[in-house]
Coordinates of C-alpha atoms in Angstrom, one line a residue:
Chain A
M1 CA -11.7 15.4 -26.4
I2 CA -8.0 14.4 -26.0
W3 CA -7.1 10.9 -27.2
G4 CA -10.8 10.1 -27.2
L5 CA -11.3 11.3 -23.6
P6 CA -13.1 14.3 -22.0
F7 CA -10.7 16.8 -20.4
W8 CA -11.2 15.7 -16.8
T9 CA -10.8 12.0 -17.6
F10 CA -7.7 12.9 -19.5
F11 CA -6.5 15.0 -16.5
F12 CA -6.9 12.2 -13.9
V13 CA -5.5 9.5 -16.2
F14 CA -2.5 11.3 -17.7
I15 CA -1.9 14.6 -16.0
T16 CA -1.9 13.6 -12.4
P17 CA 0.9 11.0 -12.9
V18 CA 3.0 13.7 -14.7
L19 CA 2.3 16.1 -11.8
A20 CA 3.4 13.4 -9.3
I21 CA 6.6 12.8 -11.3
I22 CA 7.4 16.6 -11.3
L23 CA 6.7 16.8 -7.5
S24 CA 8.9 13.8 -6.8
I25 CA 11.7 15.6 -8.7
V26 CA 11.1 18.7 -6.6
Y27 CA 11.4 16.4 -3.5
A28 CA 14.7 15.1 -4.7
V29 CA 16.0 18.6 -5.5
T30 CA 15.0 20.1 -2.2
F31 CA 16.0 17.1 -0.1
K32 CA 18.4 17.9 2.7
D33 CA 20.5 15.2 4.2
D34 CA 20.2 16.2 7.9
D35 CA 18.4 14.9 10.9
T36 CA 15.8 17.6 11.2
W37 CA 12.7 18.3 9.2
F38 CA 10.3 21.2 8.6
T39 CA 7.5 21.6 11.1
F40 CA 4.5 24.0 11.5
E41 CA 6.5 25.7 14.2
D42 CA 9.2 26.7 11.7
L43 CA 6.5 28.3 9.6
K44 CA 5.3 30.3 12.6
K45 CA 8.9 31.4 13.4
K46 CA 9.4 32.5 9.8
N47 CA 6.3 34.6 9.9
H48 CA 7.4 36.1 13.2
K49 CA 10.8 37.0 11.9
N50 CA 9.3 38.5 8.8
K51 CA 7.1 40.7 10.9
E52 CA 10.0 41.8 13.1
S53 CA 12.1 42.7 10.1
E54 CA 9.2 44.8 8.6
R55 CA 9.1 46.8 11.9
Chain B
M1 CA 3.7 -27.7 -25.8
N2 CA 0.4 -27.5 -24.0
S3 CA -0.2 -24.0 -22.7
H4 CA -1.1 -25.3 -19.2
I5 CA 2.2 -27.2 -18.9
I6 CA 4.1 -24.1 -19.9
T7 CA 2.3 -22.1 -17.2
I8 CA 3.0 -24.7 -14.6
I9 CA 6.8 -24.8 -15.6
I10 CA 7.1 -21.0 -15.4
A11 CA 5.2 -21.0 -12.0
V12 CA 7.5 -23.6 -10.6
V13 CA 10.6 -21.7 -11.8
Y14 CA 9.2 -18.6 -10.1
F15 CA 8.7 -20.5 -6.8
V16 CA 12.2 -21.9 -7.0
V17 CA 13.7 -18.4 -7.6
I18 CA 11.8 -16.8 -4.6
L19 CA 12.7 -19.7 -2.3
V20 CA 16.4 -19.4 -3.2
I21 CA 16.1 -15.6 -2.6
G22 CA 14.6 -16.3 0.8
Y23 CA 17.4 -18.8 1.6
L24 CA 20.1 -16.3 0.7
A25 CA 18.5 -13.6 2.7
G26 CA 18.2 -15.9 5.7
L27 CA 22.0 -16.5 5.6
R28 CA 22.4 -12.7 6.1
T29 CA 19.8 -12.4 8.9
K30 CA 21.6 -12.4 12.2
G31 CA 19.3 -10.5 14.6
M32 CA 16.0 -8.6 14.9
K33 CA 17.3 -5.5 13.2
D34 CA 18.2 -7.6 10.1
Y35 CA 15.0 -9.5 10.4
M36 CA 12.6 -6.5 10.8
I37 CA 14.2 -3.7 8.8
G38 CA 16.8 -5.6 6.7
G39 CA 19.6 -4.2 8.9
Q40 CA 18.9 -0.8 7.4
S41 CA 21.1 -1.8 4.5
L42 CA 18.8 -1.6 1.5
G43 CA 19.5 0.6 -1.5
V44 CA 17.1 3.0 -3.1
W45 CA 15.9 0.6 -5.9
I46 CA 15.1 -2.3 -3.6
T47 CA 13.3 0.0 -1.1
S48 CA 11.3 2.0 -3.7
L49 CA 10.2 -0.9 -5.7
G50 CA 9.6 -3.0 -2.5
I51 CA 7.2 -0.3 -1.3
M52 CA 5.2 -0.5 -4.6
A53 CA 5.2 -4.3 -4.6
A54 CA 3.5 -4.3 -1.2
V55 CA 0.9 -1.8 -2.4
M56 CA 0.1 -3.7 -5.6
S57 CA -1.9 -6.6 -4.5
G58 CA -3.9 -9.1 -6.5
W59 CA -6.4 -6.3 -6.8
T60 CA -4.1 -4.4 -9.2
W61 CA -4.1 -7.2 -11.6
L62 CA -7.6 -8.7 -11.2
G63 CA -9.7 -6.1 -9.5
N64 CA -8.4 -3.1 -11.4
P65 CA -9.2 -4.3 -14.9
G66 CA -12.4 -5.8 -13.6
Y67 CA -13.4 -2.5 -12.1
T68 CA -12.8 -0.5 -15.3
Y69 CA -14.4 -3.2 -17.4
T70 CA -17.5 -2.6 -15.3
Y71 CA -17.4 1.2 -14.6
G72 CA -15.1 2.5 -17.4
Y73 CA -12.7 5.3 -16.6
S74 CA -14.7 6.4 -13.6
G75 CA -13.7 3.1 -11.9
H76 CA -10.1 3.9 -12.5
I77 CA -10.4 7.4 -11.2
R78 CA -12.1 6.2 -8.1
M79 CA -9.4 3.6 -7.3
N80 CA -6.3 5.3 -8.7
G81 CA -7.2 8.9 -9.8
I82 CA -4.7 10.8 -7.6
A83 CA -3.1 7.9 -5.8
C84 CA 0.3 8.9 -7.2
L85 CA -0.1 12.4 -5.7
G86 CA -1.1 10.8 -2.4
L87 CA 2.1 8.8 -2.5
V88 CA 4.2 11.9 -3.1
L89 CA 2.5 13.6 -0.2
C90 CA 3.4 10.6 1.9
Y91 CA 7.1 10.9 1.0
F92 CA 7.1 14.7 1.6
A93 CA 5.4 14.4 5.0
I94 CA 6.8 11.3 6.7
A95 CA 9.6 9.5 4.8
K96 CA 12.4 11.5 6.4
P97 CA 11.0 11.8 9.9
V98 CA 10.3 8.1 10.1
R99 CA 13.8 7.3 8.9
V100 CA 15.4 9.7 11.3
I101 CA 13.3 8.5 14.3
S102 CA 14.2 4.9 13.5
E103 CA 17.9 5.7 13.2
K104 CA 18.1 7.8 16.4
H105 CA 15.9 5.8 18.7
G106 CA 16.4 2.3 17.3
C107 CA 12.8 1.9 16.2
L108 CA 12.0 -1.2 14.1
S109 CA 8.3 -0.8 13.4
L110 CA 5.4 1.6 13.0
P111 CA 4.0 1.1 16.5
D112 CA 7.6 1.7 17.8
V113 CA 8.0 4.9 15.8
L114 CA 4.6 6.3 16.9
A115 CA 5.1 5.4 20.6
T116 CA 8.6 7.0 20.5
R117 CA 7.1 10.2 18.9
F118 CA 4.8 10.4 21.9
N119 CA 7.5 9.8 24.5
N120 CA 7.2 6.0 24.7
N121 CA 3.5 6.2 25.4
K122 CA 2.3 2.6 26.2
T123 CA -1.4 3.3 25.3
I124 CA -0.4 4.5 21.8
H125 CA 1.9 1.5 21.4
I126 CA -0.8 -1.0 22.4
L127 CA -3.5 0.8 20.3
T128 CA -1.3 0.8 17.1
C129 CA -0.4 -2.8 17.7
A130 CA -4.1 -3.7 18.0
I131 CA -5.0 -1.8 14.8
I132 CA -2.1 -3.5 12.9
L133 CA -3.0 -7.0 14.1
V134 CA -6.7 -6.7 13.2
G135 CA -5.8 -5.2 9.8
C136 CA -3.0 -7.7 9.1
F137 CA -5.0 -10.8 10.0
T138 CA -8.0 -9.8 8.0
Y139 CA -5.9 -8.6 5.1
L140 CA -4.0 -11.9 5.1
V141 CA -7.3 -13.9 5.0
S142 CA -8.4 -11.9 1.9
Q143 CA -4.9 -12.3 0.3
W144 CA -4.8 -16.1 0.9
S145 CA -8.3 -16.3 -0.7
S146 CA -7.0 -14.4 -3.8
M147 CA -4.0 -16.7 -3.8
G148 CA -6.3 -19.7 -3.8
V149 CA -8.2 -18.3 -6.8
V150 CA -5.0 -17.5 -8.8
M151 CA -3.3 -20.8 -8.0
E152 CA -6.5 -22.7 -9.0
Y153 CA -6.5 -20.9 -12.3
I154 CA -2.7 -21.1 -13.0
L155 CA -2.0 -24.6 -11.8
G156 CA -5.4 -26.1 -12.3
I157 CA -5.6 -27.4 -8.8
N158 CA -8.3 -27.2 -6.2
Y159 CA -8.8 -23.7 -4.5
K160 CA -7.9 -25.1 -1.1
W161 CA -4.8 -26.8 -2.2
G162 CA -3.7 -23.7 -4.1
L163 CA -4.2 -21.6 -1.0
V164 CA -2.3 -24.0 1.2
I165 CA 0.7 -24.4 -1.3
G166 CA 0.9 -20.7 -1.8
A167 CA 0.8 -20.0 2.0
I168 CA 3.5 -22.6 2.7
I169 CA 5.9 -21.1 0.0
I170 CA 5.4 -17.6 1.3
T171 CA 5.8 -18.5 4.9
A172 CA 8.9 -20.5 4.2
Y173 CA 10.9 -17.7 2.6
V174 CA 9.6 -14.9 4.8
M175 CA 10.1 -16.9 8.0
F176 CA 13.7 -17.8 7.1
G177 CA 14.8 -14.6 5.4
G178 CA 12.6 -11.9 7.2
M179 CA 12.3 -8.5 5.8
L180 CA 15.4 -8.9 3.7
A181 CA 13.8 -11.9 1.9
S182 CA 10.6 -9.9 1.6
M183 CA 12.3 -6.9 0.1
W184 CA 14.4 -8.9 -2.3
T185 CA 11.5 -11.0 -3.5
N186 CA 9.3 -7.8 -3.7
F187 CA 12.0 -6.3 -5.9
F188 CA 12.0 -9.4 -8.2
Q189 CA 8.2 -9.5 -8.2
M190 CA 7.9 -5.8 -9.0
I191 CA 10.3 -6.2 -12.0
L192 CA 8.0 -9.0 -13.2
M193 CA 4.9 -6.9 -12.7
F194 CA 6.5 -3.8 -14.3
V195 CA 7.7 -5.6 -17.5
F196 CA 4.4 -7.4 -18.0
A197 CA 2.2 -4.4 -17.2
I198 CA 4.0 -2.5 -20.0
V199 CA 3.6 -5.4 -22.4
L200 CA -0.1 -5.8 -21.5
M201 CA -0.8 -2.1 -22.0
F202 CA 0.7 -1.9 -25.5
V203 CA -0.8 -5.1 -26.6
C204 CA -4.2 -3.8 -25.5
F205 CA -3.7 -0.6 -27.4
K206 CA -2.7 -2.5 -30.5
A207 CA -5.6 -4.9 -30.3
C208 CA -8.0 -1.9 -30.2
G209 CA -6.3 0.0 -33.0
G210 CA -4.5 2.5 -30.8
L211 CA -5.4 4.5 -27.6
T212 CA -7.8 7.0 -29.2
N213 CA -9.6 4.2 -31.1
M214 CA -9.9 2.2 -27.9
N215 CA -11.5 5.1 -26.1
E216 CA -13.8 5.9 -29.0
M217 CA -14.9 2.2 -29.0
A218 CA -15.6 2.4 -25.3
A219 CA -17.6 5.6 -25.7
A220 CA -19.7 3.9 -28.4
I221 CA -20.6 1.1 -25.9
D222 CA -21.8 3.8 -23.5
P223 CA -20.6 7.4 -23.2
G224 CA -20.3 6.8 -19.4
M225 CA -17.3 4.5 -20.1
V226 CA -15.1 7.5 -20.7
T227 CA -16.5 10.2 -18.4
P228 CA -14.8 10.8 -15.1
T229 CA -18.0 10.0 -13.1
W230 CA -20.8 7.7 -14.0
S231 CA -23.7 8.3 -11.7
E232 CA -26.0 5.8 -13.4
K233 CA -23.7 3.0 -12.3
G234 CA -23.1 4.5 -8.8
M235 CA -19.8 6.3 -9.6
S236 CA -21.1 9.7 -8.4
F237 CA -18.7 12.6 -7.8
M238 CA -19.1 12.2 -4.0
F239 CA -18.4 8.5 -4.1
I240 CA -15.2 9.0 -6.1
F241 CA -14.2 12.0 -4.0
S242 CA -14.7 10.4 -0.6
Y243 CA -12.6 7.3 -1.6
Q244 CA -9.9 8.7 -3.8
F245 CA -9.4 12.2 -2.5
L246 CA -10.1 11.7 1.2
L247 CA -9.1 8.2 1.9
V248 CA -6.3 7.3 -0.6
A249 CA -4.7 10.6 -1.2
L250 CA -4.7 11.7 2.5
G251 CA -4.3 8.3 4.1
Y252 CA -1.5 6.6 2.3
G253 CA 0.9 7.5 5.1
G254 CA -1.1 5.2 7.4
Q255 CA -0.2 2.1 5.5
P256 CA 2.3 0.0 7.5
G257 CA 3.4 -1.7 4.3
I258 CA 4.7 1.7 3.1
N259 CA 5.8 3.7 6.1
T260 CA 7.8 0.8 7.7
K261 CA 9.9 0.6 4.6
F262 CA 11.2 4.2 5.0
M263 CA 13.2 2.8 7.9
M264 CA 15.0 0.2 5.8
V265 CA 17.2 2.3 3.5
S266 CA 20.9 2.2 4.1
S267 CA 21.1 6.0 4.6
R268 CA 18.8 9.0 4.6
K269 CA 20.3 10.1 1.3
E270 CA 18.8 7.0 -0.4
L271 CA 15.3 8.5 0.2
K272 CA 16.2 11.4 -2.2
W273 CA 15.2 9.7 -5.5
S274 CA 13.0 7.0 -3.9
P275 CA 9.6 8.8 -4.7
L276 CA 10.4 9.2 -8.3
I277 CA 11.1 5.4 -8.7
S278 CA 8.0 4.5 -6.6
I279 CA 5.8 6.9 -8.6
V280 CA 6.9 5.5 -12.0
A281 CA 6.4 2.0 -10.7
L282 CA 2.9 2.9 -9.4
V283 CA 1.8 4.5 -12.6
I284 CA 3.1 1.6 -14.8
G285 CA 1.7 -1.0 -12.3
C286 CA -1.8 0.6 -12.3
S287 CA -1.8 0.8 -16.1
T288 CA -3.5 -2.7 -15.9
F289 CA -6.8 -0.8 -15.9
F290 CA -6.4 -0.3 -19.6
A291 CA -7.0 -4.0 -19.9
G292 CA -10.5 -3.4 -18.5
I293 CA -11.3 -0.8 -21.2
A294 CA -9.8 -3.0 -24.0
G295 CA -11.7 -6.0 -22.6
A296 CA -15.0 -4.2 -22.8
D297 CA -14.3 -3.1 -26.4
L298 CA -13.3 -6.6 -27.5
V299 CA -16.2 -8.3 -25.8
A300 CA -18.6 -5.7 -27.4
A301 CA -16.9 -6.4 -30.8
G302 CA -17.5 -10.1 -30.3
A303 CA -13.8 -11.0 -30.2
F304 CA -14.4 -13.3 -27.2
E305 CA -17.1 -14.0 -24.8
A306 CA -17.7 -12.0 -21.7
P307 CA -16.2 -13.7 -18.6
A308 CA -18.5 -15.2 -16.0
K309 CA -17.3 -12.7 -13.4
N310 CA -16.1 -9.2 -14.3
D311 CA -12.9 -9.7 -12.2
Q312 CA -11.9 -12.4 -14.7
I313 CA -11.7 -10.0 -17.7
L314 CA -7.9 -10.0 -17.6
L315 CA -7.7 -13.7 -17.6
S316 CA -10.0 -13.9 -20.7
L317 CA -8.0 -11.1 -22.3
I318 CA -4.7 -13.0 -21.7
D319 CA -6.2 -16.1 -23.3
Y320 CA -7.3 -14.1 -26.4
L321 CA -4.3 -11.8 -26.8
F322 CA -1.2 -13.7 -25.9
S323 CA 0.7 -16.8 -26.9
P324 CA 0.8 -19.5 -24.1
G325 CA 4.4 -18.6 -23.0
I326 CA 3.8 -14.8 -22.6
G327 CA 0.3 -15.5 -21.1
A328 CA 1.9 -17.8 -18.5
C329 CA 4.4 -15.1 -17.6
I330 CA 1.6 -12.5 -17.0
L331 CA -0.3 -15.0 -14.9
V332 CA 2.8 -15.5 -12.8
A333 CA 3.1 -11.7 -12.5
V334 CA -0.5 -11.8 -11.1
M335 CA 0.5 -14.4 -8.6
A336 CA 3.6 -12.3 -7.7
A337 CA 1.3 -9.3 -6.9
V338 CA -0.8 -11.4 -4.5
M339 CA 2.3 -12.9 -2.9
S340 CA 4.1 -9.6 -2.4
T341 CA 1.2 -8.1 -0.4
A342 CA 0.5 -11.3 1.6
E343 CA 4.2 -11.6 2.7
T344 CA 4.2 -8.0 3.9
Y345 CA 1.2 -8.4 6.2
L346 CA 2.3 -11.9 7.4
F347 CA 5.6 -10.4 8.4
Q348 CA 3.9 -7.4 10.1
A349 CA 1.6 -9.5 12.1
A350 CA 4.3 -11.8 13.4
T351 CA 6.8 -9.1 14.4
T352 CA 4.1 -6.9 15.9
M353 CA 3.2 -9.7 18.3
T354 CA 6.8 -10.5 19.3
Q355 CA 9.0 -7.4 19.0
D356 CA 6.3 -4.8 19.7
L357 CA 3.8 -6.4 22.1
A358 CA 5.9 -9.0 24.0
V359 CA 9.3 -7.2 24.1
K360 CA 8.5 -3.5 23.9
V361 CA 5.1 -3.2 25.6
F362 CA 5.1 -6.1 28.1
G363 CA 8.8 -5.9 28.7
V364 CA 9.5 -9.7 28.2
K365 CA 13.2 -10.3 28.5
W366 CA 14.3 -12.2 25.4
D367 CA 17.6 -11.7 23.8
D368 CA 17.8 -10.9 20.1
K369 CA 18.3 -14.5 19.0
K370 CA 15.4 -15.7 21.1
T371 CA 13.1 -13.0 19.8
L372 CA 14.1 -13.9 16.3
R373 CA 13.3 -17.6 16.9
I374 CA 10.0 -16.8 18.5
S375 CA 9.0 -14.4 15.7
R376 CA 9.5 -17.3 13.3
I377 CA 7.3 -19.7 15.3
V378 CA 4.6 -17.0 15.7
M379 CA 4.7 -16.5 11.9
I380 CA 3.9 -20.2 11.4
C381 CA 1.0 -19.9 13.9
V382 CA -0.3 -16.7 12.1
T383 CA -0.2 -18.6 8.8
I384 CA -2.1 -21.6 10.2
V385 CA -4.8 -19.5 11.8
T386 CA -5.3 -17.2 8.7
V387 CA -5.2 -20.1 6.2
I388 CA -7.9 -22.0 8.2
L389 CA -10.0 -18.8 8.1
A390 CA -9.4 -18.4 4.4
L391 CA -10.4 -21.9 3.5
D392 CA -14.0 -20.9 4.2
P393 CA -13.9 -17.2 5.3
P394 CA -16.7 -16.2 7.7
E395 CA -18.7 -13.2 6.4
L396 CA -17.4 -11.0 9.2
I397 CA -13.7 -11.8 8.3
A398 CA -14.3 -11.3 4.6
N399 CA -15.9 -7.9 5.3
L400 CA -13.1 -6.9 7.7
G401 CA -10.6 -7.7 5.0
T402 CA -12.1 -5.1 2.7
Q403 CA -12.1 -2.6 5.6
A404 CA -8.4 -3.2 6.5
F405 CA -7.0 -0.7 4.0
G406 CA -9.4 2.0 5.2
S407 CA -8.6 1.2 8.9
F408 CA -4.9 1.8 8.3
C409 CA -5.5 5.0 6.3
G410 CA -8.0 6.4 8.9
G411 CA -6.3 5.0 12.0
F412 CA -2.8 6.1 11.2
G413 CA -2.9 8.5 8.3
A414 CA -3.7 11.8 10.2
V415 CA -1.6 10.9 13.2
M416 CA 1.4 10.2 11.1
Y417 CA 1.1 13.3 8.9
I418 CA 0.2 15.8 11.6
G419 CA 2.1 14.2 14.4
M420 CA 5.4 14.3 12.5
R421 CA 5.0 17.8 11.2
W422 CA 3.5 19.6 14.2
R423 CA 5.6 19.4 17.4
R424 CA 2.8 20.5 19.6
V425 CA 0.6 17.4 19.0
N426 CA 0.6 15.5 22.3
S427 CA -0.2 11.9 23.3
K428 CA -3.9 12.7 24.2
A429 CA -4.5 14.2 20.7
A430 CA -2.8 11.2 19.1
I431 CA -4.9 8.7 21.1
A432 CA -8.1 10.6 20.2
G433 CA -7.0 10.7 16.5
L434 CA -6.2 7.0 16.4
V435 CA -9.5 6.0 18.1
S436 CA -11.7 8.4 16.1
G437 CA -10.0 7.3 12.8
L438 CA -10.3 3.7 13.6
C439 CA -14.0 4.0 14.6
L440 CA -15.0 5.9 11.4
S441 CA -12.7 4.2 9.0
G442 CA -12.8 0.6 10.3
I443 CA -15.7 -0.1 12.6
F444 CA -18.4 2.2 11.2
P445 CA -18.0 0.9 7.6
L446 CA -18.1 -2.7 8.9
I447 CA -21.3 -2.1 10.8
N448 CA -22.7 -0.3 7.8
T449 CA -21.9 -3.3 5.6
V450 CA -22.9 -6.1 7.9
F451 CA -26.0 -4.7 9.5
F452 CA -27.3 -2.0 7.2
D453 CA -26.3 -3.2 3.8
N454 CA -24.5 0.2 3.2
A455 CA -27.7 2.1 3.7
L456 CA -26.1 4.6 6.1
L457 CA -24.2 7.3 4.1
P458 CA -25.1 5.9 0.7
G459 CA -22.8 6.9 -2.2
F460 CA -20.1 7.9 0.3
T461 CA -16.9 6.2 1.5
A462 CA -17.2 6.5 5.2
A463 CA -13.6 5.5 5.7
G464 CA -12.6 8.7 3.9
L465 CA -14.6 10.7 6.4
G466 CA -12.5 8.9 9.1
V467 CA -9.3 10.5 7.8
V468 CA -10.8 14.0 7.9
V469 CA -12.4 13.6 11.3
S470 CA -9.3 12.0 12.8
A471 CA -7.3 15.1 11.6
A472 CA -9.8 17.5 13.0
V473 CA -9.9 15.7 16.3
I474 CA -6.1 15.8 16.5
I475 CA -6.0 19.5 15.9
V476 CA -8.8 20.4 18.3
V477 CA -7.5 18.2 21.2
T478 CA -3.9 19.5 20.6
L479 CA -5.1 23.1 20.9
C480 CA -7.2 22.3 24.0
T481 CA -4.6 20.4 25.9
K482 CA -1.1 21.0 27.4
R483 CA 1.9 20.9 25.2
E484 CA 4.3 17.9 25.7
E485 CA 7.9 18.1 24.5
S486 CA 8.7 15.0 22.4
I487 CA 12.0 13.3 22.6
V488 CA 12.1 13.0 18.8
F489 CA 12.4 16.8 18.5
S490 CA 15.0 17.2 21.3
H491 CA 17.9 17.7 18.9
F492 CA 16.0 20.5 17.0
T493 CA 17.8 23.8 17.6
N494 CA 14.9 26.1 17.4

């Protein structure tokens, strides 16, 4: 029991907001002021490049 | 001074303040860009808090405490458990793309952005307008009804008069000042809600002898009050999961009240810290659920009598815990919550009909000033129709109102998230996603409620399934059909 609550209740009441705040700070830190954004295709290209460099 | 008179004075001061804000915003509104997206001139604070004010409806203040009063913490987890993570996902996935598309292609609304993403596809434009109109009309009816209830309680007037007076005030400032008025008043309303939610939370803790004691008192009433699920009361794991994890967390991006506001910031840079402000506001705003737990404890301890309806627990608690002045301010914050949501959907409905359907879809040639004038007239018509429906809402409309949130999440959520982040998604996949999401998240739950008394899929939120099915349909149709190059990615170098 934490503050009179079972762990999972405590998690959804107090931990998820903290996680959300941490993630929103990550958003701010990684934010790029340009007119493009990351897409699934970029992920594929990265994988492709990695494989090529391994060869 | 009599507490009722204090409440009326504070409510009247509040009305005057928002009408003045509306008037000042109206002086700065010169054309449709100002009217619909505040001329893309808003700062990070106004935008971020405006987003949250639109999300926090009367439900946050009346339904939220009522729900936890009935279902304990499981009620809170079902409604808000990971909502803040869903909002962060929404920022990560679509905030920047929506802002960039709006900036580069001159989009002023969600239908506009989606149609542009799929190369000005008319079917998508019409479909999104239809979903928004049905959702906004029904949402408005339910918000006007809440307004009537709140005004009746605060001003002590008849429900119907309360509803009409509230609707006239909102329509006046939104019609005149457009989105600028809406965002400025949203900001003011959010500050009110923010301050009084904090006051309410700490006073509740104090009344119960601290947070731990409050929870122990709740567990003594019934251990189910503090557990994350409460199957005996219907709060099963699947019921909570399907609503909170599938619908809310994955579908937030489909809410026009949220995604339209990403277009309004003065520059992309302003989006940087916006999620942090919104998340803090959301967490504080939703803390009203503690009032439900404290209410249950105090009723069990015999401090005051149980309210006639569970949704009225906050009102009973305010009477018990606060002096008339502070109590009146909290009641005005409740009214602000109802107004902030109602104005957002009133505005959406009117501008969707004029700017999107008439001008963009059907190509009616109105200049900017004429479109603005007609938007204002349409707004009055929307108010009249929805107020008449809200005076005595037909069962179908009342049910539709409760499905509107799900329809937006299921209809738009997956299309927005996947469509913005996967260039290969084409118009066929988007149409299939929109239709399947709408059918499962809007139409199916409605049929289930009206004709089957929720006997189909018991203990499961069908609307949540809509988000997942819509996403699956988009992926399958995209992979099975030809790729279309979208104009919104034309400037991408790779």
